[in-house]
PDB file of C-alpha atoms in Angstrom:
ATOM      1  CA  MET A   1      46.712 -23.916 209.611  1.00 42.00           C
ATOM      2  CA  ARG A   2      47.328 -21.126 207.196  1.00 46.00           C
ATOM      3  CA  GLY A   3      44.220 -19.936 205.374  1.00 46.00           C
ATOM      4  CA  PHE A   4      41.729 -21.444 207.811  1.00 50.00           C
ATOM      5  CA  HIS A   5      42.061 -19.007 210.721  1.00 51.00           C
ATOM      6  CA  ASN A   6      39.057 -16.882 209.721  1.00 55.00           C
ATOM      7  CA  SER A   7      36.685 -19.811 209.377  1.00 68.00           C
ATOM      8  CA  SER A   8      34.289 -21.196 211.911  1.00 85.00           C
ATOM      9  CA  PHE A   9      31.705 -23.945 211.734  1.00 91.00           C
ATOM     10  CA  ASP A  10      28.621 -24.564 213.833  1.00 92.00           C
ATOM     11  CA  PRO A  11      28.456 -27.696 216.003  1.00 94.00           C
ATOM     12  CA  PRO A  12      26.326 -29.771 213.570  1.00 95.00           C
ATOM     13  CA  THR A  13      28.750 -28.971 210.746  1.00 94.00           C
ATOM     14  CA  LEU A  14      31.692 -29.966 212.924  1.00 95.00           C
ATOM     15  CA  VAL A  15      30.055 -33.356 213.465  1.00 96.00           C
ATOM     16  CA  VAL A  16      29.713 -33.782 209.677  1.00 96.00           C
ATOM     17  CA  LEU A  17      33.347 -32.768 209.147  1.00 97.00           C
ATOM     18  CA  GLU A  18      34.571 -35.114 211.854  1.00 97.00           C
ATOM     19  CA  THR A  19      32.550 -37.979 210.400  1.00 96.00           C
ATOM     20  CA  ALA A  20      33.825 -37.309 206.876  1.00 97.00           C
ATOM     21  CA  PHE A  21      37.413 -37.145 208.134  1.00 97.00           C
ATOM     22  CA  ASP A  22      37.088 -40.337 210.193  1.00 97.00           C
ATOM     23  CA  GLU A  23      35.529 -42.292 207.328  1.00 96.00           C
ATOM     24  CA  ALA A  24      38.110 -40.996 204.845  1.00 96.00           C
ATOM     25  CA  TRP A  25      40.924 -41.919 207.225  1.00 96.00           C
ATOM     26  CA  LEU A  26      39.496 -45.435 207.592  1.00 96.00           C
ATOM     27  CA  THR A  27      39.287 -45.659 203.799  1.00 94.00           C
ATOM     28  CA  LEU A  28      42.930 -44.667 203.467  1.00 94.00           C
ATOM     29  CA  LYS A  29      43.926 -47.303 206.015  1.00 94.00           C
ATOM     30  CA  SER A  30      41.824 -49.975 204.314  1.00 93.00           C
ATOM     31  CA  ILE A  31      43.544 -49.407 200.962  1.00 89.00           C
ATOM     32  CA  GLY A  32      46.979 -49.537 202.561  1.00 90.00           C
ATOM     33  CA  ASN A  33      47.839 -45.831 202.462  1.00 89.00           C
ATOM     34  CA  THR A  34      51.259 -45.063 203.859  1.00 87.00           C
ATOM     35  CA  THR A  35      51.809 -41.594 202.411  1.00 90.00           C
ATOM     36  CA  VAL A  36      48.824 -39.359 203.251  1.00 93.00           C
ATOM     37  CA  LYS A  37      49.143 -37.826 206.699  1.00 94.00           C
ATOM     38  CA  PRO A  38      46.167 -36.921 208.928  1.00 95.00           C
ATOM     39  CA  ASP A  39      46.815 -33.179 208.649  1.00 95.00           C
ATOM     40  CA  GLU A  40      46.772 -33.407 204.836  1.00 95.00           C
ATOM     41  CA  LEU A  41      43.421 -35.161 204.955  1.00 96.00           C
ATOM     42  CA  ALA A  42      42.058 -32.617 207.437  1.00 96.00           C
ATOM     43  CA  ARG A  43      43.113 -29.736 205.169  1.00 95.00           C
ATOM     44  CA  SER A  44      41.436 -31.408 202.219  1.00 95.00           C
ATOM     45  CA  VAL A  45      38.149 -31.850 204.118  1.00 96.00           C
ATOM     46  CA  LEU A  46      38.307 -28.277 205.449  1.00 95.00           C
ATOM     47  CA  ARG A  47      38.915 -26.793 201.997  1.00 95.00           C
ATOM     48  CA  LEU A  48      35.762 -28.440 200.712  1.00 96.00           C
ATOM     49  CA  ALA A  49      33.801 -27.313 203.762  1.00 96.00           C
ATOM     50  CA  MET A  50      34.999 -23.734 203.294  1.00 95.00           C
ATOM     51  CA  GLU A  51      33.641 -23.929 199.739  1.00 95.00           C
ATOM     52  CA  GLY A  52      30.266 -24.810 201.243  1.00 94.00           C
ATOM     53  CA  GLU A  53      30.173 -28.587 200.966  1.00 96.00           C
ATOM     54  CA  ARG A  54      28.211 -30.232 203.789  1.00 96.00           C
ATOM     55  CA  ASP A  55      27.346 -33.650 202.392  1.00 96.00           C
ATOM     56  CA  PRO A  56      29.490 -36.204 204.247  1.00 94.00           C
ATOM     57  CA  VAL A  57      29.863 -38.545 201.262  1.00 95.00           C
ATOM     58  CA  ARG A  58      30.937 -35.712 198.955  1.00 96.00           C
ATOM     59  CA  LEU A  59      33.338 -34.449 201.638  1.00 97.00           C
ATOM     60  CA  HIS A  60      34.767 -37.970 201.972  1.00 95.00           C
ATOM     61  CA  ASP A  61      35.081 -38.545 198.233  1.00 94.00           C
ATOM     62  CA  GLY A  62      36.301 -35.049 197.410  1.00 94.00           C
ATOM     63  CA  ALA A  63      38.956 -35.085 200.101  1.00 95.00           C
ATOM     64  CA  LEU A  64      40.288 -38.418 198.884  1.00 94.00           C
ATOM     65  CA  GLU A  65      40.196 -37.425 195.217  1.00 92.00           C
ATOM     66  CA  GLY A  66      42.635 -34.653 195.969  1.00 84.00           C
ATOM     67  CA  LEU A  67      45.029 -36.921 197.838  1.00 88.00           C
ATOM     68  CA  ILE A  68      45.174 -40.299 196.139  1.00 79.00           C
ATOM     69  CA  PRO A  69      45.516 -41.328 192.492  1.00 65.00           C
ATOM     70  CA  ALA A  70      42.347 -41.208 190.427  1.00 55.00           C
ATOM     71  CA  THR A  71      42.757 -44.860 189.521  1.00 44.00           C
ATOM     72  CA  CYS A  72      42.347 -45.978 193.132  1.00 58.00           C
ATOM     73  CA  PRO A  73      38.898 -47.548 193.617  1.00 55.00           C
ATOM     74  CA  PHE A  74      38.227 -45.918 197.013  1.00 56.00           C
ATOM     75  CA  ARG A  75      34.598 -45.191 196.207  1.00 51.00           C
ATOM     76  CA  LYS A  76      33.645 -48.795 196.843  1.00 52.00           C
ATOM     77  CA  PHE A  77      34.660 -48.210 200.477  1.00 52.00           C
ATOM     78  CA  HIS A  78      32.776 -45.019 201.255  1.00 50.00           C
ATOM     79  CA  PRO A  79      29.955 -45.008 203.787  1.00 50.00           C
ATOM     80  CA  THR A  80      26.610 -45.002 202.005  1.00 46.00           C
TER      81      THR A  80
END
């Protein structure tokens, strides 16, 4: 993935990223997404992580905000 080759994350951060990705992917499936692909979601989560975000809910919400229309009520599905 272009732009991510110089980044590395420690094991606890990888667990957070994996959790955020998995929950966001489940959210996309639950709202009937047919357009966002897994690699697009992964890039979105990684971009936020590279900016320093480590909160799983903010990673989940931020990744989805960049990929689906703002009018979609995905927040009611996020893991809190």
